[in-house]
Amino acid sequence: MMRYLSRQGGREEGAAQAARTAPPTVEETNVTSAASAGLANDPVALIADKALWIRRRSFQMVYEAQLGHPGGDFSAADILATLYFGVLRHDPSNPRDPGRDRFVMSKGHCTGAFYAVLAAAGFFPEAQLTTYMQPLSKLNGHPNRNYLPGVETNTGPLGHGLPVATGIAIAGQIDNAEFRTFVLTGDGELQEGSNWEAALTAGHRKLENLTLIIDRNRLQQGARTEETASLDPLDDKWRAFGWHVEVLDGHDHRALYEALSKSPKGRGKPLCIIANTFKGKGVSFMHDNVAWHHGVPNKDQYEQAMRELA
Amino acid sequence: MMRYLSRQGGREEGAAQAARTAPPTVEETNVTSAASAGLANDPVALIADKALWIRRRSFQMVYEAQLGHPGGDFSAADILATLYFGVLRHDPSNPRDPGRDRFVMSKGHCTGAFYAVLAAAGFFPEAQLTTYMQPLSKLNGHPNRNYLPGVETNTGPLGHGLPVATGIAIAGQIDNAEFRTFVLTGDGELQEGSNWEAALTAGHRKLENLTLIIDRNRLQQGARTEETASLDPLDDKWRAFGWHVEVLDGHDHRALYEALSKSPKGRGKPLCIIANTFKGKGVSFMHDNVAWHHGVPNKDQYEQAMRELA
Amino acid sequence: MSAAAPQPAGWHDCRDTFSKTVEALAEADPRIVTVVSDSVGSSKLVNFRKRWPERMVNVGIAEQTVVAVGAGLANGGKIPFVSAAACFLTARAMEQIKADIAYTNVNVKLIGQSSGIAYGELGPTHHSIEDMAWLRLLNNLTLIVPSDPWETEQAIRAAAALDGPVFIRVSRMPVPDLPRSNARFEIGKAETLREGDDLAIIANGVMVHRALAAAEALAAEGIAARVINMSTVNPLDEATILDAAKTGAVVTVEEHSVRGGLGGAVAEVLATHDPVPMRILGFPGFLPTGSADWLLEHFNLNAAGIADAARQLLARK
Amino acid sequence: MSAAAPQPAGWHDCRDTFSKTVEALAEADPRIVTVVSDSVGSSKLVNFRKRWPERMVNVGIAEQTVVAVGAGLANGGKIPFVSAAACFLTARAMEQIKADIAYTNVNVKLIGQSSGIAYGELGPTHHSIEDMAWLRLLNNLTLIVPSDPWETEQAIRAAAALDGPVFIRVSRMPVPDLPRSNARFEIGKAETLREGDDLAIIANGVMVHRALAAAEALAAEGIAARVINMSTVNPLDEATILDAAKTGAVVTVEEHSVRGGLGGAVAEVLATHDPVPMRILGFPGFLPTGSADWLLEHFNLNAAGIADAARQLLARK
Ligand SMILES: Cc1ncc(C[n+]2csc(CCOP(=O)(O)OP(=O)(O)O)c2C)c(N)n1
Ligand SMILES: Cc1ncc(C[n+]2csc(CCOP(=O)(O)OP(=O)(O)O)c2C)c(N)n1
Ligand SMILES: [Mg+2]
Ligand SMILES: [Mg+2]
């Protein structure tokens, strides 16, 4: 495990390792100035920097492909940046290391942000991002494990990530392994019953090595969640299914970092983080706007967004 | 609606109608003395009588077929007797009357009890019960709407009843109709995520015309629910999904009758009744015994059970 | 989900026909309701919701329940049109379709939107190229794959008029109006769009206009290809297939896996009644990244590819 | 669920073979785990649970999750055998099988227990006579339908040794050990159990011994029927099918719907390569009430019925 970026309060190799895992390609891009040695010593500053880069880069991908789900990319960007630059112990040069922390991207439609963070973390060259959704690209509209290192399971249909992540966490539980399993779902996605099956099993087995992060942007594809099939009181639901629940601001890097990097040892329950977010966060005309679930920008919109994302 | 057995506190036609709906065939059998005019004036006494008859008749069916799920037949017998002899407004001579109350038997494996109560209520001749699971019988191991009047939807795979019942209740809600929809599930069955999808929608739409009864016998096919994928705190789960919850003794006819026959008007929520029961209730060697989930009796066991069910 | 592709003039997205027709039916029959799983926009039902908000049931992202609620609504006297992306409606709700819809035999209309590979770049999880194989063996369930707006409207009207379960594939891929001299739609009856006795091309859905174009190209070489639109897959029009067998060579074309779908259905009829040489054109399985148009070209599911297959087959006849 | 039918001596419930084999594999390889959905007893895994309680994962009655958890366990380095009734494992978890197992291409073994019509009286919701049609078009997913205990053991061992997803149908219907001179199991290779050049009978699963009995009866009339055990349905052994076509007549027999399954797969190969007359024997769809044995007899899926079909087919040859 020496080669992983370690968590706060974790092992000695900490900050130095963090600097080492910063992928070379990222430093070369014009949309980020991240990963200097200084920033690497302050995970939250690094995370903030990466989150901005993810927003910019994913929006560029969506603009160029004229396809994508930028609203959900933006609500998830801070969560993804925190995971990949502050929390996950992973080694891009050995993406199937049995001891790695797992991250399952259940909201598989948000490949803009997901591919961007994987590239930023060094799983594949940033240049590959320009092939997003192009013919024969490995950057499919939804992530494919057999195309790209860093993808744990193929997602796209909602409600698949948590059940698979539960299985991964059970493997870790059986082996008494150190690795943690994280999964990010949308909130509308929780209307799929498959999640509640897995919730029961994870609660029953007290999978403390499993962390679910809910991107609680309160919007699904066509409308607000509470107007469609209301999820509140969402915290009570998870508690009643045997989970420990924390509610936080999903755009607050420090709050995310602290909640996610805390050791799960002794919690005795799986952890559900309800991350309150906004769809389209970061760009004024996309903010909390359902039209941007799968909207794609025209030139003016793209340019305005890039000005705002600075 | 004049022809229906009405509910407590209901319309004027009350007791006289109740007597009228008592099927003639039942009185002729040797295992019940039910449905005398006197009993019909006291729904709870009638229900008790019918519940005993259902246990006896269903066990005979299972014994003769050497197939069935008698443990779950017995945990559900009191609930079914209460519904058909105290609560449901139905007309066996017009089983598809649009204004009828609906009952959906989601735990479709318990056809012993279900067919027995349908016969007792007059939906088909009791004599037909002897064909249970025989070649070309309309009494399949799981209920088929196209074979038998009184069956609302074909069940057998668990977790189908509540979602279908939710659809029926929505039809009633759209039409502002008087009819109520009841559904009986097992408890292990609630591990199926499909139930929680429907729970969300029913809670969201505040379907007060929908009542779920959970046969909380704490056993599933192979073991106790709490050892398999624990359901407790079950009441909290339903509350968190927007339901009104009542917990009662599922073998207490008066408690069942009162909870089920209370007018739903103004409740503003779907009703979930957690009926605490015992699998195999009524027969000592079957009581709370998982072996009787789909056990079948030999001659000695059958005779002992019949002695106990007197 | 994917951005609207520019549509050639006179080509149509049949989802528009679906919503227009359902609205017309709903005007005339108050029993008609729509049932969706966060699929209002993708079903083009925004206007329906505006007109009859109380007659649209949105269960959220829950395909098992969207189907089961449809079954319940039918029990309550409604005629529900359950509309969701074909890929999820089938795969995620297969047991509900089997048990609650087909086996219970209820009056529900399932609309599989953006069927086939219409979601192109969104990948195999969003492609529905298994649905014909999955559904055509479920008794009671009528299965229709319309070819153009006219037929989509006819299929939806016929489905509403039929007392029983129906599944209709509706594509978002733009298609032209097909030339028809004697337009008449009947469930279970295939339509011969072009006569010809050298071979028969049997297609459905978005492949029919491509089959006609292939026949046109073959005609220029003196090959008379019959073109049959097999829009109903269950029940199957075996008589028309057996008549096609008399040409001595049959090519099937579908926007579906080459296994078990239209080609499989035709192969079963031919092999058991009148074996003649066949080609089955479709997709090989999980597909690489690419737009719908790109995938069709890449796998030769176009006029040229169909004509090529026909020529090769004739050589074997 | 149904009571155990009395088994003729020397006949076996292949679920016993399954559990015995999985136990043997688990002894040798700590990565082997079992995953069940309240299906311990019906999978005959009570002893496995006793021996390795920590290596059995019971998710409760939740088929979507039993499959997805299997996928997750594979990701975590396990070799999971996911075991549940075939009817629910397929229908209820179709999208998990498509996306999490086949498309993701993970090392999970799905065991469809009590497949076909073994649950007899429990009716169509409990019959699994759609699974071959539903699964055989999913790339990557090896699909095996073993015929007897020996082959069940071989299939399970081969599945464990293969790094990829496998679905195996395991019947509870008692079957005899098949006579084999040269027993060798290989995934994707059909087995010719009896030579013959008048026609070929292609069967799998519990129908193979019935096919052999039919061939015996035909032999008495001087008809030499080849009997082929097509236990792997995906990938399909096309070479053996095309060799069978040389007899000029092919009968397929399956404990499955007549649409889209083994018969459909063989029809596709024959029609597109070497069309010869065929009969497809199986079930017509949702079945009436009756025990497994009764259903097989009622639908002539027995030696006499197979022999009859063969005679009729020979008349058309
Ligand atoms: C099973 C399934 N049903 C429907 C869809 C179509 N779909 C894609 S994204 C989406 C909305 C998701 O909303 P939410 O989970 O809240 O995600 P976010 O807001 O983060 O984008 C829907 C309905 C799908 N991908 N999978
Ligand atoms: C989808 C599905 N999975 C599995 C089964 C097999 N099965 C039949 S009954 C049963 C146990 C049900 O337990 P519970 O819901 O508690 O019912 P009860 O105790 O009242 O019999 C199981 C697993 C099934 N019928 N349907
Ligand atoms: Mg959302
Ligand atoms: Mg129970």
mmCIF file with all atom_site columns, N, CA and C and ligand atoms in Angstrom, chain B residues 69 71-73 75 107 109-110 142 156-160 185-190 192 215 217-222 225 279 293, chain C residues 95, chain D residues 1 37-39 61-63 85 88 92 126, ligand 2:
data_model
loop_
_atom_site.group_PDB
_atom_site.id
_atom_site.type_symbol
_atom_site.label_atom_id
_atom_site.label_alt_id
_atom_site.label_comp_id
_atom_site.label_asym_id
_atom_site.label_entity_id
_atom_site.label_seq_id
_atom_site.pdbx_PDB_ins_code
_atom_site.Cartn_x
_atom_site.Cartn_y
_atom_site.Cartn_z
_atom_site.occupancy
_atom_site.B_iso_or_equiv
_atom_site.pdbx_formal_charge
_atom_site.auth_seq_id
_atom_site.auth_comp_id
_atom_site.auth_asym_id
_atom_site.auth_atom_id
_atom_site.pdbx_PDB_model_num
ATOM   1   N N   . HIS B 1 69  ? -47.418 -24.260 0.625   1.00 0.00 ? 69  HIS B N   1
ATOM   2   C CA  . HIS B 1 69  ? -46.664 -23.420 1.562   1.00 0.00 ? 69  HIS B CA  1
ATOM   3   C C   . HIS B 1 69  ? -47.508 -23.188 2.805   1.00 0.00 ? 69  HIS B C   1
ATOM   4   N N   . GLY B 1 71  ? -46.939 -23.021 6.026   1.00 0.00 ? 71  GLY B N   1
ATOM   5   C CA  . GLY B 1 71  ? -46.509 -22.104 7.086   1.00 0.00 ? 71  GLY B CA  1
ATOM   6   C C   . GLY B 1 71  ? -47.036 -20.694 6.835   1.00 0.00 ? 71  GLY B C   1
ATOM   7   N N   . GLY B 1 72  ? -46.877 -20.241 5.614   1.00 0.00 ? 72  GLY B N   1
ATOM   8   C CA  . GLY B 1 72  ? -47.352 -18.908 5.243   1.00 0.00 ? 72  GLY B CA  1
ATOM   9   C C   . GLY B 1 72  ? -48.857 -18.857 5.058   1.00 0.00 ? 72  GLY B C   1
ATOM   10  N N   . ASP B 1 73  ? -49.480 -19.971 4.710   1.00 0.00 ? 73  ASP B N   1
ATOM   11  C CA  . ASP B 1 73  ? -50.954 -20.014 4.700   1.00 0.00 ? 73  ASP B CA  1
ATOM   12  C C   . ASP B 1 73  ? -51.471 -19.682 6.092   1.00 0.00 ? 73  ASP B C   1
ATOM   13  N N   . SER B 1 75  ? -49.912 -18.180 8.687   1.00 0.00 ? 75  SER B N   1
ATOM   14  C CA  . SER B 1 75  ? -49.651 -16.846 9.241   1.00 0.00 ? 75  SER B CA  1
ATOM   15  C C   . SER B 1 75  ? -50.609 -15.824 8.637   1.00 0.00 ? 75  SER B C   1
ATOM   16  N N   . LYS B 1 107 ? -48.118 -12.340 -1.682  1.00 0.00 ? 107 LYS B N   1
ATOM   17  C CA  . LYS B 1 107 ? -47.394 -13.570 -1.317  1.00 0.00 ? 107 LYS B CA  1
ATOM   18  C C   . LYS B 1 107 ? -48.126 -14.731 -1.996  1.00 0.00 ? 107 LYS B C   1
ATOM   19  N N   . HIS B 1 109 ? -47.366 -17.454 -3.135  1.00 0.00 ? 109 HIS B N   1
ATOM   20  C CA  . HIS B 1 109 ? -47.110 -18.873 -2.856  1.00 0.00 ? 109 HIS B CA  1
ATOM   21  C C   . HIS B 1 109 ? -48.132 -19.435 -1.872  1.00 0.00 ? 109 HIS B C   1
ATOM   22  N N   . CYS B 1 110 ? -48.846 -18.558 -1.168  1.00 0.00 ? 110 CYS B N   1
ATOM   23  C CA  . CYS B 1 110 ? -49.790 -19.048 -0.158  1.00 0.00 ? 110 CYS B CA  1
ATOM   24  C C   . CYS B 1 110 ? -51.192 -19.204 -0.746  1.00 0.00 ? 110 CYS B C   1
ATOM   25  N N   . HIS B 1 142 ? -49.672 -20.914 -8.066  1.00 0.00 ? 142 HIS B N   1
ATOM   26  C CA  . HIS B 1 142 ? -49.734 -19.471 -7.849  1.00 0.00 ? 142 HIS B CA  1
ATOM   27  C C   . HIS B 1 142 ? -50.947 -18.919 -8.595  1.00 0.00 ? 142 HIS B C   1
ATOM   28  N N   . GLY B 1 156 ? -46.639 -14.640 -7.757  1.00 0.00 ? 156 GLY B N   1
ATOM   29  C CA  . GLY B 1 156 ? -45.769 -15.821 -7.640  1.00 0.00 ? 156 GLY B CA  1
ATOM   30  C C   . GLY B 1 156 ? -44.348 -15.355 -7.434  1.00 0.00 ? 156 GLY B C   1
ATOM   31  N N   . PRO B 1 157 ? -43.858 -14.538 -8.361  1.00 0.00 ? 157 PRO B N   1
ATOM   32  C CA  . PRO B 1 157 ? -42.580 -13.884 -8.075  1.00 0.00 ? 157 PRO B CA  1
ATOM   33  C C   . PRO B 1 157 ? -42.851 -12.843 -6.994  1.00 0.00 ? 157 PRO B C   1
ATOM   34  N N   . LEU B 1 158 ? -42.059 -12.794 -5.972  1.00 0.00 ? 158 LEU B N   1
ATOM   35  C CA  . LEU B 1 158 ? -42.307 -11.873 -4.867  1.00 0.00 ? 158 LEU B CA  1
ATOM   36  C C   . LEU B 1 158 ? -42.019 -10.436 -5.298  1.00 0.00 ? 158 LEU B C   1
ATOM   37  N N   . GLY B 1 159 ? -42.695 -9.516  -4.629  1.00 0.00 ? 159 GLY B N   1
ATOM   38  C CA  . GLY B 1 159 ? -42.434 -8.104  -4.904  1.00 0.00 ? 159 GLY B CA  1
ATOM   39  C C   . GLY B 1 159 ? -43.195 -7.553  -6.086  1.00 0.00 ? 159 GLY B C   1
ATOM   40  N N   . HIS B 1 160 ? -44.216 -8.242  -6.540  1.00 0.00 ? 160 HIS B N   1
ATOM   41  C CA  . HIS B 1 160 ? -45.034 -7.716  -7.643  1.00 0.00 ? 160 HIS B CA  1
ATOM   42  C C   . HIS B 1 160 ? -46.338 -7.095  -7.161  1.00 0.00 ? 160 HIS B C   1
ATOM   43  N N   . THR B 1 185 ? -48.383 -8.669  1.643   1.00 0.00 ? 185 THR B N   1
ATOM   44  C CA  . THR B 1 185 ? -47.055 -9.180  1.296   1.00 0.00 ? 185 THR B CA  1
ATOM   45  C C   . THR B 1 185 ? -46.511 -10.002 2.452   1.00 0.00 ? 185 THR B C   1
ATOM   46  N N   . GLY B 1 186 ? -45.517 -10.808 2.139   1.00 0.00 ? 186 GLY B N   1
ATOM   47  C CA  . GLY B 1 186 ? -44.711 -11.411 3.181   1.00 0.00 ? 186 GLY B CA  1
ATOM   48  C C   . GLY B 1 186 ? -43.758 -10.363 3.736   1.00 0.00 ? 186 GLY B C   1
ATOM   49  N N   . ASP B 1 187 ? -42.967 -10.754 4.711   1.00 0.00 ? 187 ASP B N   1
ATOM   50  C CA  . ASP B 1 187 ? -41.945 -9.828  5.207   1.00 0.00 ? 187 ASP B CA  1
ATOM   51  C C   . ASP B 1 187 ? -40.626 -10.026 4.474   1.00 0.00 ? 187 ASP B C   1
ATOM   52  N N   . GLY B 1 188 ? -40.207 -11.269 4.302   1.00 0.00 ? 188 GLY B N   1
ATOM   53  C CA  . GLY B 1 188 ? -38.998 -11.516 3.514   1.00 0.00 ? 188 GLY B CA  1
ATOM   54  C C   . GLY B 1 188 ? -39.117 -10.871 2.140   1.00 0.00 ? 188 GLY B C   1
ATOM   55  N N   . GLU B 1 189 ? -40.311 -10.916 1.621   1.00 0.00 ? 189 GLU B N   1
ATOM   56  C CA  . GLU B 1 189 ? -40.607 -10.321 0.321   1.00 0.00 ? 189 GLU B CA  1
ATOM   57  C C   . GLU B 1 189 ? -40.182 -8.855  0.220   1.00 0.00 ? 189 GLU B C   1
ATOM   58  N N   . LEU B 1 190 ? -40.150 -8.173  1.353   1.00 0.00 ? 190 LEU B N   1
ATOM   59  C CA  . LEU B 1 190 ? -39.811 -6.737  1.326   1.00 0.00 ? 190 LEU B CA  1
ATOM   60  C C   . LEU B 1 190 ? -38.349 -6.497  1.009   1.00 0.00 ? 190 LEU B C   1
ATOM   61  N N   . GLU B 1 192 ? -37.184 -7.345  -1.706  1.00 0.00 ? 192 GLU B N   1
ATOM   62  C CA  . GLU B 1 192 ? -37.228 -7.011  -3.134  1.00 0.00 ? 192 GLU B CA  1
ATOM   63  C C   . GLU B 1 192 ? -37.362 -5.495  -3.299  1.00 0.00 ? 192 GLU B C   1
ATOM   64  N N   . ASP B 1 215 ? -47.353 -9.438  6.399   1.00 0.00 ? 215 ASP B N   1
ATOM   65  C CA  . ASP B 1 215 ? -47.442 -10.660 7.213   1.00 0.00 ? 215 ASP B CA  1
ATOM   66  C C   . ASP B 1 215 ? -46.071 -10.854 7.873   1.00 0.00 ? 215 ASP B C   1
ATOM   67  N N   . ASN B 1 217 ? -44.121 -12.489 9.858   1.00 0.00 ? 217 ASN B N   1
ATOM   68  C CA  . ASN B 1 217 ? -43.886 -13.722 10.612  1.00 0.00 ? 217 ASN B CA  1
ATOM   69  C C   . ASN B 1 217 ? -42.392 -13.940 10.898  1.00 0.00 ? 217 ASN B C   1
ATOM   70  N N   . ARG B 1 218 ? -41.590 -13.026 10.458  1.00 0.00 ? 218 ARG B N   1
ATOM   71  C CA  . ARG B 1 218 ? -40.155 -13.015 10.763  1.00 0.00 ? 218 ARG B CA  1
ATOM   72  C C   . ARG B 1 218 ? -39.390 -14.218 10.210  1.00 0.00 ? 218 ARG B C   1
ATOM   73  N N   . LEU B 1 219 ? -40.032 -14.960 9.342   1.00 0.00 ? 219 LEU B N   1
ATOM   74  C CA  . LEU B 1 219 ? -39.345 -16.075 8.672   1.00 0.00 ? 219 LEU B CA  1
ATOM   75  C C   . LEU B 1 219 ? -39.489 -15.906 7.164   1.00 0.00 ? 219 LEU B C   1
ATOM   76  N N   . GLN B 1 220 ? -38.455 -16.223 6.461   1.00 0.00 ? 220 GLN B N   1
ATOM   77  C CA  . GLN B 1 220 ? -38.570 -16.291 5.008   1.00 0.00 ? 220 GLN B CA  1
ATOM   78  C C   . GLN B 1 220 ? -38.401 -17.738 4.591   1.00 0.00 ? 220 GLN B C   1
ATOM   79  N N   . GLN B 1 221 ? -37.913 -17.998 3.387   1.00 0.00 ? 221 GLN B N   1
ATOM   80  C CA  . GLN B 1 221 ? -37.854 -19.401 2.947   1.00 0.00 ? 221 GLN B CA  1
ATOM   81  C C   . GLN B 1 221 ? -36.869 -20.220 3.750   1.00 0.00 ? 221 GLN B C   1
ATOM   82  N N   . GLY B 1 222 ? -35.681 -19.651 3.968   1.00 0.00 ? 222 GLY B N   1
ATOM   83  C CA  . GLY B 1 222 ? -34.622 -20.474 4.526   1.00 0.00 ? 222 GLY B CA  1
ATOM   84  C C   . GLY B 1 222 ? -34.230 -20.169 5.954   1.00 0.00 ? 222 GLY B C   1
ATOM   85  N N   . THR B 1 225 ? -35.884 -13.600 8.954   1.00 0.00 ? 225 THR B N   1
ATOM   86  C CA  . THR B 1 225 ? -35.566 -12.400 8.163   1.00 0.00 ? 225 THR B CA  1
ATOM   87  C C   . THR B 1 225 ? -34.389 -11.652 8.776   1.00 0.00 ? 225 THR B C   1
ATOM   88  N N   . LYS B 1 279 ? -45.418 -17.918 11.555  1.00 0.00 ? 279 LYS B N   1
ATOM   89  C CA  . LYS B 1 279 ? -45.526 -18.903 10.488  1.00 0.00 ? 279 LYS B CA  1
ATOM   90  C C   . LYS B 1 279 ? -46.024 -20.194 11.126  1.00 0.00 ? 279 LYS B C   1
ATOM   91  N N   . HIS B 1 293 ? -42.104 -23.735 5.768   1.00 0.00 ? 293 HIS B N   1
ATOM   92  C CA  . HIS B 1 293 ? -42.323 -22.762 4.697   1.00 0.00 ? 293 HIS B CA  1
ATOM   93  C C   . HIS B 1 293 ? -42.986 -23.464 3.513   1.00 0.00 ? 293 HIS B C   1
ATOM   94  N N   . GLU C 2 95  ? -39.278 -9.147  -15.687 1.00 0.00 ? 95  GLU C N   1
ATOM   95  C CA  . GLU C 2 95  ? -40.205 -10.015 -14.976 1.00 0.00 ? 95  GLU C CA  1
ATOM   96  C C   . GLU C 2 95  ? -41.590 -9.386  -14.834 1.00 0.00 ? 95  GLU C C   1
ATOM   97  N N   . MET D 2 1   ? -39.225 -26.005 -3.748  1.00 0.00 ? 1   MET D N   1
ATOM   98  C CA  . MET D 2 1   ? -40.565 -25.621 -3.411  1.00 0.00 ? 1   MET D CA  1
ATOM   99  C C   . MET D 2 1   ? -41.552 -26.776 -3.538  1.00 0.00 ? 1   MET D C   1
ATOM   100 N N   . SER D 2 37  ? -29.884 -15.740 -2.787  1.00 0.00 ? 37  SER D N   1
ATOM   101 C CA  . SER D 2 37  ? -30.975 -14.822 -2.467  1.00 0.00 ? 37  SER D CA  1
ATOM   102 C C   . SER D 2 37  ? -32.060 -15.642 -1.756  1.00 0.00 ? 37  SER D C   1
ATOM   103 N N   . ASP D 2 38  ? -31.815 -15.950 -0.509  1.00 0.00 ? 38  ASP D N   1
ATOM   104 C CA  . ASP D 2 38  ? -32.725 -16.817 0.260   1.00 0.00 ? 38  ASP D CA  1
ATOM   105 C C   . ASP D 2 38  ? -32.891 -18.152 -0.466  1.00 0.00 ? 38  ASP D C   1
ATOM   106 N N   . SER D 2 39  ? -31.857 -18.566 -1.166  1.00 0.00 ? 39  SER D N   1
ATOM   107 C CA  . SER D 2 39  ? -31.940 -19.772 -1.990  1.00 0.00 ? 39  SER D CA  1
ATOM   108 C C   . SER D 2 39  ? -30.902 -20.798 -1.555  1.00 0.00 ? 39  SER D C   1
ATOM   109 N N   . ILE D 2 61  ? -34.105 -11.885 -0.410  1.00 0.00 ? 61  ILE D N   1
ATOM   110 C CA  . ILE D 2 61  ? -34.881 -12.103 -1.642  1.00 0.00 ? 61  ILE D CA  1
ATOM   111 C C   . ILE D 2 61  ? -34.717 -10.882 -2.533  1.00 0.00 ? 61  ILE D C   1
ATOM   112 N N   . ALA D 2 62  ? -33.676 -10.880 -3.326  1.00 0.00 ? 62  ALA D N   1
ATOM   113 C CA  . ALA D 2 62  ? -33.277 -9.685  -4.070  1.00 0.00 ? 62  ALA D CA  1
ATOM   114 C C   . ALA D 2 62  ? -32.391 -10.123 -5.227  1.00 0.00 ? 62  ALA D C   1
ATOM   115 N N   . GLU D 2 63  ? -33.030 -10.500 -6.330  1.00 0.00 ? 63  GLU D N   1
ATOM   116 C CA  . GLU D 2 63  ? -32.256 -11.078 -7.433  1.00 0.00 ? 63  GLU D CA  1
ATOM   117 C C   . GLU D 2 63  ? -31.404 -10.067 -8.166  1.00 0.00 ? 63  GLU D C   1
ATOM   118 N N   . ALA D 2 85  ? -33.100 -19.553 -8.216  1.00 0.00 ? 85  ALA D N   1
ATOM   119 C CA  . ALA D 2 85  ? -34.014 -20.170 -9.174  1.00 0.00 ? 85  ALA D CA  1
ATOM   120 C C   . ALA D 2 85  ? -33.857 -19.484 -10.533 1.00 0.00 ? 85  ALA D C   1
ATOM   121 N N   . PHE D 2 88  ? -36.246 -16.515 -11.669 1.00 0.00 ? 88  PHE D N   1
ATOM   122 C CA  . PHE D 2 88  ? -36.078 -15.179 -11.079 1.00 0.00 ? 88  PHE D CA  1
ATOM   123 C C   . PHE D 2 88  ? -34.702 -14.610 -11.397 1.00 0.00 ? 88  PHE D C   1
ATOM   124 N N   . ARG D 2 92  ? -35.760 -11.358 -13.301 1.00 0.00 ? 92  ARG D N   1
ATOM   125 C CA  . ARG D 2 92  ? -35.720 -10.245 -12.369 1.00 0.00 ? 92  ARG D CA  1
ATOM   126 C C   . ARG D 2 92  ? -34.411 -9.476  -12.472 1.00 0.00 ? 92  ARG D C   1
ATOM   127 N N   . HIS D 2 126 ? -42.876 -19.511 -12.330 1.00 0.00 ? 126 HIS D N   1
ATOM   128 C CA  . HIS D 2 126 ? -41.754 -20.282 -11.788 1.00 0.00 ? 126 HIS D CA  1
ATOM   129 C C   . HIS D 2 126 ? -41.082 -21.153 -12.846 1.00 0.00 ? 126 HIS D C   1
HETATM 130 C C1  . LIG E 3 .   ? -38.787 -13.061 -6.962  1.00 0.00 ? 2   LIG E C1  1
HETATM 131 C C2  . LIG E 3 .   ? -38.846 -14.298 -6.133  1.00 0.00 ? 2   LIG E C2  1
HETATM 132 N N1  . LIG E 3 .   ? -37.734 -14.791 -5.570  1.00 0.00 ? 2   LIG E N1  1
HETATM 133 C C3  . LIG E 3 .   ? -37.767 -15.932 -4.856  1.00 0.00 ? 2   LIG E C3  1
HETATM 134 C C4  . LIG E 3 .   ? -38.940 -16.608 -4.685  1.00 0.00 ? 2   LIG E C4  1
HETATM 135 C C5  . LIG E 3 .   ? -38.960 -17.943 -3.920  1.00 0.00 ? 2   LIG E C5  1
HETATM 136 N N2  . LIG E 3 .   ? -39.709 -17.819 -2.657  1.00 0.00 ? 2   LIG E N2  1
HETATM 137 C C6  . LIG E 3 .   ? -40.995 -18.190 -2.545  1.00 0.00 ? 2   LIG E C6  1
HETATM 138 S S1  . LIG E 3 .   ? -41.635 -17.877 -1.017  1.00 0.00 ? 2   LIG E S1  1
HETATM 139 C C7  . LIG E 3 .   ? -40.140 -17.284 -0.473  1.00 0.00 ? 2   LIG E C7  1
HETATM 140 C C8  . LIG E 3 .   ? -39.992 -16.762 0.931   1.00 0.00 ? 2   LIG E C8  1
HETATM 141 C C9  . LIG E 3 .   ? -40.963 -15.671 1.200   1.00 0.00 ? 2   LIG E C9  1
HETATM 142 O O1  . LIG E 3 .   ? -40.840 -15.224 2.500   1.00 0.00 ? 2   LIG E O1  1
HETATM 143 P P1  . LIG E 3 .   ? -41.897 -14.196 3.054   1.00 0.00 ? 2   LIG E P1  1
HETATM 144 O O2  . LIG E 3 .   ? -42.067 -13.064 2.111   1.00 0.00 ? 2   LIG E O2  1
HETATM 145 O O3  . LIG E 3 .   ? -41.501 -13.833 4.416   1.00 0.00 ? 2   LIG E O3  1
HETATM 146 O O4  . LIG E 3 .   ? -43.270 -15.012 2.988   1.00 0.00 ? 2   LIG E O4  1
HETATM 147 P P2  . LIG E 3 .   ? -43.953 -15.930 4.089   1.00 0.00 ? 2   LIG E P2  1
HETATM 148 O O5  . LIG E 3 .   ? -43.046 -15.991 5.268   1.00 0.00 ? 2   LIG E O5  1
HETATM 149 O O6  . LIG E 3 .   ? -45.224 -15.242 4.421   1.00 0.00 ? 2   LIG E O6  1
HETATM 150 O O7  . LIG E 3 .   ? -44.166 -17.249 3.437   1.00 0.00 ? 2   LIG E O7  1
HETATM 151 C C10 . LIG E 3 .   ? -39.184 -17.329 -1.487  1.00 0.00 ? 2   LIG E C10 1
HETATM 152 C C11 . LIG E 3 .   ? -37.792 -16.868 -1.360  1.00 0.00 ? 2   LIG E C11 1
HETATM 153 C C12 . LIG E 3 .   ? -40.085 -16.079 -5.306  1.00 0.00 ? 2   LIG E C12 1
HETATM 154 N N3  . LIG E 3 .   ? -41.270 -16.681 -5.236  1.00 0.00 ? 2   LIG E N3  1
HETATM 155 N N4  . LIG E 3 .   ? -40.007 -14.919 -5.998  1.00 0.00 ? 2   LIG E N4  1
#
